[in-house]
Amino acid sequence: MLLALALSALGCGDDGADRPSDPVFPERDWEAEADLLLAGPDWYRHAVFYEVYVRSLQDSDGDGIGDLPGLTSRLDDLRALGVDALWLMPIMPTPFKDSGYDVADYEGINPDYGAMSDFEALLDAAHARGMRVIIDLVLNHTSSEHAWFQESRADKTNPKADWYVWSDTPSDPNNSCGTQNVVFGPSAWEYDAGRDQYYFHRFYPEQPDLNYESPEVVAATLDVARFWLDKGVDGFRCDVISLLYESADDCGFLDKTKAYIKQLRQVVDEYPDRVLVAEPTNLTDAKSYFGSGNDQFHMAFHFGFGYFWSLQFGSQNAAATLATFQNALTEYPAGSQDALVIGSHDVVRAFDAAQGDESRHRRAALIQMTMRGSPFIYYGEELGMRSGTAKVVDFRDSARTPMLWSGGPGYGFTTGTPWLPFGADADSTNLEVQQGDPASMHSYYRSLLGLRRGRAVWGSGDAEILSVDHAGVFAARRFDADQRYVVVVNMTDDPVSAKLALPGGESRPGRVLGQGTLTIEGEAGTLSMPARQGAVFRTK
Ligand code: NOJ
Ligand code: MG
């Protein structure tokens, strides 16, 4: 009785709690193994990334705006969650028409966030903890306030006259994307009185597209990458990278763009252990971003799951989820690595994607953390942070509310007035209350990340989708020479019983996370899962 109590207090008993336990296999020094995995050039395959909106993470000076010193002061909290690397949304000077995706100076720091010395201090503090930092690189467009654009718009003959895409008419026949694929607004062409011409902008009018047909633009943007690599950043998340070039007959991911990316990769490869992450614009298949597997991107976001899991869970059917991972496993070149997300600054909070059913968020995170690839957690996701209702920049501010570290009124984020009001339910979705609660979302994330820690199989092992005789069950196995796991998620709202094929010779399934039972006989597994649950079984 006492032992049972002690074990359940440690979260080790079969008490149904979502806590890792390893009843069959001995523990090892996973921290030491993690240090080894995260030290080499393949660090990014094993790292847990965390996407940070600096403006909303931590304010250090009471102005209500998150900043770099604030972020630096939170590194230990993020380490405690299990985060190994940060992706910072744009940190450069900007008029903030698109939350920093409108860069006014590629070699500076947004003064709201601090000074270059603050960024250097962040890099040092992160590196001292063995953490990495990648930054957003926004190359498709600049801010209209960037000096390059100011020069380009001055007249038709200045040295930077062709650094942007200019046309006498608002629909250039040489650029069919001028009328298609405009992302924000009714038209992709904006009239400029100075030149009496129109310039092309795929996004807001304040974000003119650079003209990569100009060799000078190619050289200047590669120099931007060098500048930050010299500073010591560990890599880049490349914004809408497929859109660099446009043409008369194709708005897609052109060969010219791929050639540019190869040049960028060569620059990155001049520095040790740096990585490139693509933001695909093809949301259902990121294959084209990997090139041969080692000449374009190291990673690309897997949006086929990341932006569609809400629908996939809503359908109560696992087919689409299985298909998108199957596609990645069989179609992507060797060496490619999925960047696994369930949200970002561009889409609704996971809580909303889950339609308020927290178990959907948890099951989506379980798939995110266990499929082959590297997870990227969007700040606050680990707390199930809710949406806000206020809008300061644009409609996406609902998912960009300030981080909730402790109780109100400033929730540990600021001593002043937050630049954007906090999201809903802040008293139950802050770190302080969740840390003390083993049933909280935060505790669940700690369990998931604890399961990955130090185990190479998750980041770089093999994966195989398993066939199941129940349409609502997602099942996969992960394996390398050291360990084997079976991951099963019941995507329905009902209990399920199912048979699954286990051709890998799995045996002795020990449940290490979640709920449900799996028994194995020969090459067949028999599964029983409660409603809305998922589980991870270790089989070697
Ligand atoms: C993709 C970014 O994620 C999004 O936030 C931004 O608005 C566009 N690119 C334009 O840069
Ligand atoms: Mg501040």
XYZ file of C-alpha atoms and ligand atoms in Angstrom:
552
model
C 0.000 0.000 0.000
C 2.747 2.396 1.011
C 4.777 1.398 -2.004
C 1.783 1.891 -4.272
C 1.233 5.341 -2.826
C 4.863 6.256 -3.215
C 4.921 5.007 -6.790
C 1.787 6.863 -7.752
C 3.140 10.017 -6.135
C 6.162 9.632 -8.391
C 3.831 9.054 -11.290
C 5.211 5.565 -11.822
C 2.199 3.459 -10.993
C -0.417 2.171 -13.383
C -2.723 4.870 -12.135
C -3.782 6.116 -15.514
C -1.817 9.326 -15.184
C -0.006 10.558 -18.264
C 3.374 10.182 -16.644
C 6.362 8.399 -18.107
C 7.326 5.199 -16.428
C 9.468 2.443 -17.746
C 8.333 -0.756 -16.101
C 10.308 -3.115 -18.323
C 13.546 -1.411 -19.284
C 16.211 -0.016 -16.988
C 16.756 3.726 -16.712
C 19.936 5.282 -18.035
C 21.539 8.665 -17.618
C 19.370 10.326 -20.250
C 20.726 13.794 -19.495
C 24.265 12.657 -20.306
C 23.025 10.987 -23.491
C 21.112 14.156 -24.420
C 24.263 16.220 -24.018
C 26.045 13.964 -26.486
C 23.224 14.014 -29.034
C 22.895 17.795 -28.841
C 26.612 18.463 -29.199
C 27.304 17.209 -32.708
C 26.319 18.471 -36.160
C 23.103 16.443 -35.967
C 22.010 18.409 -32.893
C 18.953 19.713 -34.686
C 17.547 16.213 -35.165
C 17.471 15.731 -31.403
C 16.635 19.223 -30.196
C 13.262 20.396 -28.986
C 12.701 23.845 -30.513
C 10.567 26.605 -29.038
C 9.137 29.389 -31.181
C 9.380 32.757 -29.434
C 7.520 35.957 -30.227
C 9.972 38.206 -28.393
C 7.359 40.938 -28.028
C 5.161 38.590 -25.990
C 7.574 36.412 -24.032
C 8.985 38.509 -21.203
C 9.220 42.225 -20.594
C 12.229 43.294 -18.528
C 11.788 47.058 -18.311
C 8.122 47.604 -17.540
C 7.165 49.088 -20.912
C 4.769 46.217 -21.528
C 6.758 44.947 -24.510
C 8.710 41.718 -24.344
C 12.411 42.160 -24.992
C 15.701 40.302 -25.364
C 16.906 40.753 -21.763
C 13.514 39.423 -20.664
C 13.914 36.357 -22.866
C 17.425 35.777 -21.542
C 16.050 35.832 -17.991
C 13.639 33.019 -18.910
C 16.120 30.604 -20.443
C 16.224 28.458 -17.321
C 12.432 28.146 -17.272
C 12.542 26.995 -20.871
C 15.373 24.581 -20.132
C 13.269 23.163 -17.294
C 10.483 22.422 -19.768
C 12.953 20.505 -21.948
C 13.644 23.129 -24.613
C 17.008 22.868 -26.399
C 16.727 25.540 -29.076
C 14.867 28.771 -29.732
C 13.437 30.118 -32.947
C 13.014 33.874 -32.633
C 10.419 35.536 -34.834
C 11.908 38.639 -36.505
C 14.078 40.717 -34.188
C 15.206 43.383 -36.633
C 14.146 47.046 -36.796
C 10.674 47.320 -38.281
C 7.662 49.613 -38.527
C 5.751 46.521 -37.329
C 3.070 46.419 -40.014
C 3.496 42.633 -40.030
C 4.895 41.960 -36.561
C 8.471 42.303 -37.756
C 8.064 40.381 -41.026
C 8.559 43.820 -42.536
C 12.281 44.341 -41.977
C 13.601 47.896 -42.170
C 17.249 47.039 -41.458
C 18.681 43.546 -41.875
C 21.650 44.161 -39.610
C 20.078 45.740 -36.555
C 17.881 44.942 -33.575
C 14.362 46.263 -33.055
C 14.890 48.942 -30.343
C 11.686 47.764 -28.598
C 13.516 44.477 -28.032
C 16.880 45.920 -26.995
C 20.273 46.546 -28.527
C 22.671 44.345 -30.458
C 24.565 43.839 -27.187
C 21.381 42.348 -25.696
C 21.166 39.926 -28.575
C 24.813 38.956 -28.128
C 24.157 38.445 -24.413
C 21.199 36.192 -25.243
C 23.342 34.119 -27.601
C 26.068 33.786 -24.973
C 23.607 32.844 -22.234
C 21.890 30.284 -24.447
C 25.143 28.758 -25.649
C 26.464 28.599 -22.088
C 23.441 26.388 -21.304
C 23.965 24.229 -24.381
C 20.945 25.840 -26.053
C 20.850 27.029 -29.659
C 19.216 30.056 -31.213
C 17.907 30.335 -34.746
C 16.325 33.508 -36.083
C 13.741 34.349 -38.689
C 15.226 35.382 -42.006
C 12.705 37.242 -44.142
C 14.144 37.381 -47.641
C 11.149 37.599 -49.967
C 10.388 41.208 -49.094
C 11.556 44.113 -46.965
C 9.669 46.872 -45.257
C 8.829 49.808 -47.487
C 10.890 51.792 -44.962
C 14.045 49.809 -45.703
C 16.785 52.045 -47.152
C 16.975 49.768 -50.208
C 13.353 50.453 -51.064
C 13.623 54.149 -50.316
C 16.461 54.332 -52.821
C 14.717 52.095 -55.346
C 11.532 54.132 -55.313
C 13.360 57.471 -55.764
C 13.503 57.265 -59.562
C 13.887 54.785 -62.420
C 17.623 55.122 -62.824
C 19.139 54.929 -59.343
C 21.580 52.086 -58.568
C 18.865 50.117 -56.774
C 16.148 50.871 -59.310
C 15.758 47.173 -60.104
C 16.107 45.813 -56.553
C 12.312 45.555 -56.348
C 9.694 44.419 -58.860
C 8.435 47.510 -60.711
C 5.886 47.693 -63.497
C 4.098 50.370 -65.518
C 0.827 48.547 -65.071
C -0.749 46.904 -62.042
C -0.682 43.557 -63.815
C 2.691 42.830 -65.322
C 2.366 40.167 -68.048
C 5.794 38.898 -67.043
C 4.548 38.181 -63.591
C 1.315 36.259 -63.439
C 1.653 36.194 -59.668
C 0.721 39.835 -59.732
C -2.876 38.813 -60.005
C -2.714 35.416 -58.361
C -1.463 34.311 -55.018
C -1.649 37.663 -53.335
C -1.742 36.768 -49.684
C -2.871 39.976 -48.008
C -5.193 42.415 -49.718
C -7.045 42.634 -53.000
C -4.078 43.528 -55.222
C -0.410 42.648 -55.311
C 0.483 45.926 -57.033
C 0.788 49.252 -55.278
C 1.096 52.577 -57.074
C 4.129 54.687 -56.201
C 3.931 58.335 -57.213
C 7.708 58.866 -57.092
C 8.303 56.507 -60.003
C 4.831 56.717 -61.445
C 4.934 52.927 -61.407
C 3.542 50.004 -59.471
C 5.560 47.719 -57.212
C 4.820 44.103 -56.475
C 4.035 42.917 -52.962
C 2.902 39.418 -52.161
C 1.983 40.501 -48.636
C 0.978 43.888 -47.197
C 1.622 46.980 -49.386
C 4.279 47.928 -46.810
C 6.190 44.745 -47.780
C 7.568 45.218 -51.309
C 9.031 42.057 -52.855
C 12.740 42.061 -53.574
C 13.729 41.337 -57.161
C 15.978 38.293 -57.148
C 16.593 38.676 -60.878
C 19.110 41.280 -59.758
C 22.475 39.639 -58.931
C 23.042 42.477 -56.474
C 19.985 41.458 -54.477
C 21.246 37.874 -54.416
C 24.642 39.019 -53.147
C 23.210 41.472 -50.612
C 20.824 38.943 -49.071
C 23.500 36.256 -48.837
C 25.565 38.855 -46.984
C 22.695 39.291 -44.539
C 22.936 35.577 -43.764
C 26.705 35.874 -43.288
C 26.244 38.821 -40.934
C 24.112 36.780 -38.513
C 26.149 33.611 -38.900
C 29.215 35.649 -37.960
C 27.309 36.825 -34.885
C 26.896 33.200 -33.898
C 23.284 32.337 -34.651
C 22.742 28.612 -35.078
C 20.614 28.956 -38.158
C 17.589 30.454 -39.814
C 13.894 29.858 -40.201
C 13.348 31.045 -43.760
C 10.107 32.914 -44.291
C 7.987 32.057 -47.381
C 11.170 30.985 -49.065
C 9.556 29.445 -52.159
C 8.275 32.847 -53.270
C 11.564 34.593 -54.053
C 11.120 34.513 -57.827
C 7.968 35.000 -59.874
C 7.412 34.412 -63.556
C 4.902 34.678 -66.352
C 3.765 31.101 -66.291
C 4.379 29.870 -62.814
C 3.801 31.236 -59.334
C 5.219 28.098 -57.780
C 8.549 27.078 -56.330
C 10.764 27.826 -59.316
C 14.116 26.243 -60.124
C 15.700 29.690 -59.852
C 14.538 29.866 -56.261
C 15.988 26.436 -55.570
C 19.288 27.564 -57.074
C 19.309 30.540 -54.715
C 18.581 28.253 -51.747
C 21.536 26.074 -52.727
C 23.736 29.153 -52.585
C 22.323 30.027 -49.194
C 22.997 26.474 -48.014
C 26.600 26.775 -49.173
C 27.007 29.925 -47.128
C 25.503 28.218 -44.089
C 27.751 25.190 -44.593
C 30.820 27.416 -44.316
C 29.991 27.590 -40.599
C 29.917 24.545 -38.313
C 26.618 23.061 -37.122
C 24.265 25.699 -38.557
C 20.819 24.815 -39.923
C 18.151 26.048 -42.303
C 14.446 25.516 -41.683
C 11.961 26.142 -44.479
C 8.526 27.598 -44.130
C 6.840 25.719 -46.984
C 4.096 27.453 -48.915
C 2.938 24.101 -50.200
C 1.168 23.102 -47.016
C 0.659 19.457 -47.860
C 4.052 18.287 -49.100
C 7.438 19.761 -48.166
C 9.478 17.376 -50.309
C 10.697 20.027 -52.735
C 12.429 21.955 -49.941
C 14.978 19.242 -49.256
C 16.618 18.997 -52.684
C 18.896 15.967 -52.709
C 18.647 15.747 -48.927
C 21.723 17.785 -48.160
C 21.863 20.691 -50.583
C 18.817 22.755 -49.595
C 17.040 22.748 -46.220
C 17.915 20.697 -43.167
C 14.309 20.869 -42.021
C 10.902 21.981 -43.265
C 7.696 22.405 -41.324
C 5.311 19.500 -41.625
C 2.133 21.509 -42.129
C 0.221 18.531 -43.542
C -0.252 17.599 -39.906
C 0.674 20.855 -38.184
C -2.028 22.964 -39.792
C -4.610 20.221 -40.416
C -4.798 18.149 -37.244
C -7.877 20.041 -36.159
C -9.768 18.716 -39.189
C -8.161 15.305 -38.867
C -9.312 14.851 -35.277
C -12.656 16.377 -36.182
C -13.198 13.656 -38.784
C -12.639 10.951 -36.134
C -10.611 9.182 -38.785
C -6.870 8.608 -38.831
C -6.445 8.173 -42.594
C -5.330 11.716 -43.444
C -2.906 11.875 -40.525
C -1.402 8.523 -41.441
C -1.173 9.563 -45.097
C 0.719 12.803 -44.466
C 3.346 11.041 -42.352
C 3.518 8.147 -44.794
C 4.210 10.675 -47.542
C 7.067 12.215 -45.573
C 8.549 8.801 -44.819
C 8.431 7.465 -48.346
C 8.735 10.560 -50.546
C 11.241 12.830 -48.820
C 14.921 12.278 -49.605
C 17.195 10.560 -47.128
C 18.569 13.056 -44.658
C 15.492 15.262 -44.599
C 14.026 16.123 -41.226
C 10.456 17.136 -40.473
C 9.973 20.181 -38.272
C 6.912 19.043 -36.349
C 4.413 21.667 -35.248
C 0.825 21.830 -34.065
C 0.601 25.604 -34.306
C 2.439 28.835 -34.924
C 2.012 32.584 -34.816
C -0.029 32.341 -38.030
C -2.841 30.045 -36.936
C -5.238 29.725 -34.032
C -4.024 28.516 -30.660
C -3.939 24.735 -30.200
C -6.689 25.098 -27.628
C -8.976 26.455 -30.344
C -7.789 24.012 -32.977
C -8.768 21.305 -30.482
C -12.260 22.833 -30.413
C -11.901 23.187 -26.667
C -11.339 19.410 -26.225
C -8.030 19.440 -24.382
C -7.478 15.770 -25.163
C -7.230 16.612 -28.869
C -4.465 19.065 -28.131
C -2.717 16.399 -26.031
C -3.070 13.711 -28.669
C -1.839 16.059 -31.378
C 1.181 16.907 -29.220
C 1.784 13.202 -28.673
C 2.003 12.660 -32.430
C 4.155 15.785 -32.797
C 6.667 14.575 -30.218
C 6.896 10.987 -31.393
C 6.924 11.043 -35.169
C 10.256 11.255 -36.961
C 11.441 14.822 -36.826
C 12.167 17.677 -34.475
C 9.321 19.287 -32.539
C 8.807 23.051 -32.568
C 6.575 24.210 -29.708
C 4.900 27.602 -30.133
C 5.310 29.556 -26.887
C 2.386 29.048 -24.542
C 1.243 25.878 -26.315
C 2.664 23.906 -23.387
C 0.176 25.739 -21.155
C -2.791 25.385 -23.484
C -2.834 29.178 -23.649
C -6.110 30.584 -24.909
C -6.774 33.174 -27.584
C -7.048 36.856 -26.962
C -9.656 39.105 -28.496
C -7.750 42.387 -28.926
C -6.089 43.385 -32.170
C -3.104 45.742 -32.291
C -1.226 44.610 -35.411
C -3.585 42.277 -37.246
C -6.051 39.411 -36.921
C -3.354 36.978 -35.852
C -2.764 38.826 -32.588
C -5.363 36.495 -31.018
C -2.664 33.793 -30.933
C 0.146 36.191 -30.001
C -0.890 37.304 -26.512
C 1.742 37.716 -23.777
C 3.150 34.660 -22.043
C 1.658 33.726 -18.680
C 4.380 32.936 -16.162
C 2.576 33.437 -12.869
C -0.491 35.124 -11.379
C -2.032 38.435 -12.416
C -2.179 41.322 -12.925
C 1.007 41.215 -15.004
C 1.214 37.400 -15.039
C 4.962 37.615 -14.578
C 5.193 39.022 -18.103
C 5.315 42.686 -17.199
C 5.138 45.079 -14.300
C 3.480 47.565 -16.640
C 0.580 47.393 -19.048
C 1.000 44.622 -21.614
C 1.183 45.817 -25.228
C -1.628 43.371 -26.012
C -4.150 42.150 -23.422
C -3.646 38.634 -22.046
C -5.595 35.701 -23.445
C -8.636 34.184 -21.758
C -8.463 31.975 -18.645
C -5.087 33.418 -17.673
C -5.506 32.366 -14.055
C -5.599 28.686 -15.006
C -3.197 28.742 -17.945
C -0.142 30.287 -16.327
C 3.042 28.382 -15.628
C 2.952 28.830 -11.869
C -0.411 27.118 -11.350
C 0.312 24.412 -13.896
C 3.734 23.543 -12.548
C 2.253 22.354 -9.278
C -0.418 20.221 -10.955
C 0.544 16.775 -12.275
C -2.595 16.741 -14.436
C -1.820 20.061 -16.148
C -0.937 20.597 -19.794
C 2.505 21.741 -18.730
C 3.110 18.519 -16.794
C 1.957 16.567 -19.837
C 4.446 18.402 -22.054
C 7.195 17.721 -19.528
C 6.339 14.036 -19.719
C 6.398 14.051 -23.511
C 9.700 15.868 -23.686
C 11.132 13.708 -20.916
C 10.292 10.668 -23.008
C 12.321 12.009 -25.943
C 15.251 13.230 -23.923
C 18.529 11.530 -24.721
C 16.847 8.869 -26.892
C 18.201 9.153 -30.415
C 15.422 7.014 -31.836
C 12.885 9.859 -31.820
C 14.955 12.365 -33.752
C 16.848 10.125 -36.109
C 15.490 6.582 -35.835
C 13.338 4.859 -38.416
C 9.591 5.134 -38.534
C 6.921 2.950 -39.994
C 3.183 3.522 -40.228
C 1.345 0.427 -38.956
C -1.793 -0.973 -40.439
C -4.699 -1.183 -38.048
C -8.172 -2.677 -38.488
C -9.844 0.431 -37.081
C -10.172 3.640 -39.126
C -9.955 5.851 -36.075
C -6.558 4.662 -34.853
C -3.208 6.222 -35.690
C -0.355 3.763 -35.131
C 3.329 3.882 -35.917
C 6.483 2.269 -34.718
C 9.806 3.994 -34.154
C 13.003 2.049 -33.989
C 16.763 2.102 -34.124
C 19.399 -0.392 -33.029
C 18.999 0.692 -29.420
C 15.276 1.077 -28.783
C 11.843 0.395 -30.213
C 8.520 2.046 -29.522
C 4.939 1.713 -30.691
C 2.872 4.907 -30.705
C -0.900 4.612 -30.820
C -3.473 7.378 -30.808
C -7.202 6.874 -30.674
C -8.423 9.775 -32.813
C -12.054 9.146 -31.941
C -14.230 10.176 -29.017
C -15.059 6.541 -28.210
C -13.127 3.643 -26.703
C -11.540 1.421 -29.352
C -10.366 -2.158 -29.645
C -8.190 -2.941 -32.617
C -5.649 -5.300 -34.090
C -2.434 -3.942 -35.522
C 0.262 -5.510 -37.618
C 3.692 -5.496 -35.966
C 6.077 -6.875 -38.536
C 9.142 -5.729 -36.653
C 9.245 -8.525 -34.122
C 8.192 -6.287 -31.237
C 7.606 -7.920 -27.892
C 7.172 -7.161 -24.199
C 5.295 -3.879 -24.622
C 5.835 -1.624 -21.639
C 3.584 1.417 -21.575
C 5.718 4.484 -20.954
C 3.112 7.179 -21.534
C -0.630 7.608 -21.790
C -3.407 5.083 -21.410
C -4.513 1.833 -23.014
C -3.158 -1.683 -23.318
C -1.249 -3.470 -26.033
C -0.529 -7.171 -26.081
C 1.603 -8.763 -28.757
C 1.470 -12.263 -30.121
C 3.694 -13.071 -33.050
C 3.300 -10.216 -35.518
C -0.086 -9.066 -34.254
C -0.847 -6.562 -31.563
C -4.152 -6.315 -29.745
C -4.990 -2.849 -28.641
C -7.536 -1.505 -26.260
C -7.799 2.241 -25.728
C -10.145 4.442 -23.774
C -11.889 7.295 -25.557
C -9.727 10.274 -26.518
C -6.438 8.679 -25.466
C -3.043 7.930 -26.865
C -0.142 5.886 -25.592
C 3.487 5.069 -26.167
C 4.699 1.512 -25.616
C 8.340 0.620 -25.489
C 9.091 -2.738 -26.999
C 12.867 -2.831 -26.848
C 4.995 33.991 -43.103
C 4.987 34.444 -41.683
O 4.904 33.314 -40.849
C 3.822 35.376 -41.522
O 3.602 35.690 -40.181
C 4.082 36.611 -42.356
O 2.960 37.463 -42.295
C 4.359 36.247 -43.803
N 5.252 35.135 -43.951
C 4.976 37.393 -44.535
O 6.301 37.563 -44.134
Mg 10.258 45.782 -22.614
